[in-house]
Each structure stands twice: as structure tokens, then as C-alpha cells.
Amino acid sequence: MKRILIVGLVILVTAGLLIAILLFVANRKTNDSQKNLENTTSVEEAKIDPFPDDLDRDGILDVEEEKLGTSNKEFDTDGDGLSDKIEIEVLGTDPTNPDTDGDGFADGYEVLKGFNPKGEGNI
């Protein structure tokens, strides 16, 4: 019985020490993050844009979008439910025309239903 109490006490003390160490490390990281923010002189400097050359973040660089005639502010230029990148690189549909094959159904709807957005038949 005495042995069980000692083992239990050792486990509790060890768990307590482990929790204290984890809290210390977490607090230290938080303090480091706060120091980094304090060194920043403005909100604009704190912002880092991971996609500086792709404003709409659709995977197509703004320079390419200008050449293609697609919007660098909208990831789906024609609003058909398919991203410009998918239309260009996967489907071969027109990212500036919501109904590439002119059948009255938006390309995104046709893909969703399993039809070919470039003409007759299924995908």
C-alpha cells in the first residue's frame, strides 16, 4: 500500500513538472511573438503577402492574367463556378466565357453534372 502511494506521488509530481515546463515554453513563444510585433512600426509592415504577384490567388500570375484577358482580382473571371486555373490548365474551357460551348448551361454546372463543358456528351 505504501509503495502504491509513493509511485502515485512520483507520477503526480512528474506530471506537474511536465505541465509546468510546457506552460513555460508556450509562454516564452508568446512573449517572443509579442516582441516581434512590438518591433514593427506599422500594421502594413506586419503584413506579409505570400502571393505578391497573384492578387486573386488563383495560381495564375497577374502578368499571365493580363495576357489571357482574365481578371487578376477574381479567381473566377466569368463567374461560372470554375476557377480560371482549372478552366485553363485542366478543362481547356474559356475562363472569360461562362458557357464555353454556348449550350445555355454554365461550364461549372456542366462539370458538376458530369457533362462536357466544351461540347456534347459527358466528361
Short mmCIF file of C-alpha atoms in Angstrom, two decimals:
data_model
loop_
_atom_site.label_atom_id
_atom_site.label_comp_id
_atom_site.label_asym_id
_atom_site.label_seq_id
_atom_site.Cartn_x
_atom_site.Cartn_y
_atom_site.Cartn_z
CA MET A 1 0.00 0.00 0.00
CA LYS A 2 2.81 2.37 0.91
CA ARG A 3 4.58 1.52 -2.34
CA ILE A 4 1.48 2.37 -4.40
CA LEU A 5 1.20 5.76 -2.68
CA ILE A 6 4.85 6.55 -3.39
CA VAL A 7 4.51 5.53 -7.05
CA GLY A 8 1.34 7.61 -7.37
CA LEU A 9 3.03 10.60 -5.77
CA VAL A 10 6.03 10.29 -8.11
CA ILE A 11 3.68 10.16 -11.12
CA LEU A 12 1.78 13.25 -9.95
CA VAL A 13 4.97 15.22 -9.32
CA THR A 14 6.38 14.20 -12.72
CA ALA A 15 3.14 15.17 -14.47
CA GLY A 16 3.12 18.51 -12.65
CA LEU A 17 6.70 19.23 -13.68
CA LEU A 18 5.94 18.32 -17.29
CA ILE A 19 2.92 20.64 -17.36
CA ALA A 20 4.97 23.45 -15.81
CA ILE A 21 7.68 23.03 -18.46
CA LEU A 22 5.13 23.01 -21.29
CA LEU A 23 3.46 26.16 -19.95
CA PHE A 24 6.84 27.87 -19.61
CA VAL A 25 7.78 27.05 -23.21
CA ALA A 26 4.37 28.15 -24.54
CA ASN A 27 4.58 31.43 -22.61
CA ARG A 28 8.09 32.05 -23.89
CA LYS A 29 6.95 31.61 -27.51
CA THR A 30 4.05 34.02 -26.92
CA ASN A 31 6.40 36.60 -25.45
CA ASP A 32 8.76 36.24 -28.44
CA SER A 33 5.83 36.79 -30.82
CA GLN A 34 4.78 39.88 -28.91
CA LYS A 35 8.33 41.25 -29.03
CA ASN A 36 8.36 40.78 -32.81
CA LEU A 37 5.12 42.75 -33.10
CA GLU A 38 6.47 45.49 -30.83
CA ASN A 39 9.44 45.94 -33.16
CA THR A 40 7.09 46.57 -36.09
CA THR A 41 6.36 50.23 -36.66
CA SER A 42 3.05 49.84 -38.51
CA VAL A 43 0.32 47.37 -39.35
CA GLU A 44 1.32 47.49 -43.01
CA GLU A 45 4.84 46.36 -42.17
CA ALA A 46 3.45 43.43 -40.15
CA LYS A 47 1.51 42.13 -43.17
CA ILE A 48 3.35 39.75 -45.46
CA ASP A 49 1.63 38.81 -48.70
CA PRO A 50 2.58 35.24 -49.68
CA PHE A 51 1.24 35.87 -53.20
CA PRO A 52 2.60 39.29 -54.20
CA ASP A 53 2.35 38.55 -57.93
CA ASP A 54 -1.09 36.86 -57.82
CA LEU A 55 -3.64 39.26 -56.33
CA ASP A 56 -6.62 36.91 -56.65
CA ARG A 57 -4.58 33.89 -55.50
CA ASP A 58 -5.90 31.67 -58.26
CA GLY A 59 -2.49 30.26 -59.15
CA ILE A 60 -2.07 32.37 -62.29
CA LEU A 61 0.39 35.25 -62.06
CA ASP A 62 -1.06 38.71 -62.69
CA VAL A 63 1.24 39.16 -65.70
CA GLU A 64 -0.20 36.00 -67.28
CA GLU A 65 -3.77 37.03 -66.46
CA GLU A 66 -3.23 40.27 -68.37
CA LYS A 67 -2.08 38.28 -71.42
CA LEU A 68 -5.02 35.86 -71.11
CA GLY A 69 -7.61 38.58 -70.58
CA THR A 70 -8.67 37.21 -67.20
CA SER A 71 -9.16 39.23 -64.03
CA ASN A 72 -6.32 39.49 -61.54
CA LYS A 73 -8.90 40.42 -58.88
CA GLU A 74 -11.31 37.48 -59.30
CA PHE A 75 -10.24 33.83 -59.21
CA ASP A 76 -13.25 33.01 -61.43
CA THR A 77 -13.33 35.74 -64.09
CA ASP A 78 -16.52 34.59 -65.84
CA GLY A 79 -18.37 33.58 -62.65
CA ASP A 80 -19.26 30.09 -63.86
CA GLY A 81 -18.11 28.36 -60.67
CA LEU A 82 -14.78 27.14 -62.06
CA SER A 83 -11.50 28.85 -61.21
CA ASP A 84 -9.57 30.38 -64.08
CA LYS A 85 -6.70 27.97 -63.40
CA ILE A 86 -8.95 24.89 -63.66
CA GLU A 87 -10.54 26.21 -66.87
CA ILE A 88 -7.16 26.90 -68.48
CA GLU A 89 -4.99 24.04 -67.24
CA VAL A 90 -7.43 21.17 -66.68
CA LEU A 91 -10.60 21.59 -68.73
CA GLY A 92 -9.46 23.74 -71.64
CA THR A 93 -12.58 25.91 -71.37
CA ASP A 94 -12.72 29.68 -71.82
CA PRO A 95 -12.18 31.42 -68.47
CA THR A 96 -13.78 34.61 -69.84
CA ASN A 97 -16.98 32.92 -71.10
CA PRO A 98 -19.30 31.27 -68.55
CA ASP A 99 -20.74 28.98 -71.26
CA THR A 100 -17.83 27.87 -73.44
CA ASP A 101 -19.91 25.62 -75.73
CA GLY A 102 -22.89 28.01 -75.93
CA ASP A 103 -25.50 25.41 -74.94
CA GLY A 104 -27.14 27.60 -72.30
CA PHE A 105 -25.54 25.87 -69.31
CA ALA A 106 -22.66 27.38 -67.34
CA ASP A 107 -19.40 25.45 -67.54
CA GLY A 108 -19.36 24.91 -63.77
CA TYR A 109 -22.89 23.45 -63.82
CA GLU A 110 -21.99 21.10 -66.66
CA VAL A 111 -18.88 19.85 -64.84
CA LEU A 112 -20.88 19.39 -61.64
CA LYS A 113 -23.46 17.28 -63.50
CA GLY A 114 -20.81 15.30 -65.41
CA PHE A 115 -21.36 16.89 -68.82
CA ASN A 116 -18.70 18.17 -71.20
CA PRO A 117 -18.49 21.99 -70.94
CA LYS A 118 -16.77 22.15 -74.36
CA GLY A 119 -19.45 20.35 -76.35
CA GLU A 120 -21.80 17.40 -76.41
CA GLY A 121 -21.54 14.36 -74.19
CA ASN A 122 -20.13 13.56 -70.81
CA ILE A 123 -16.74 14.43 -69.42
#
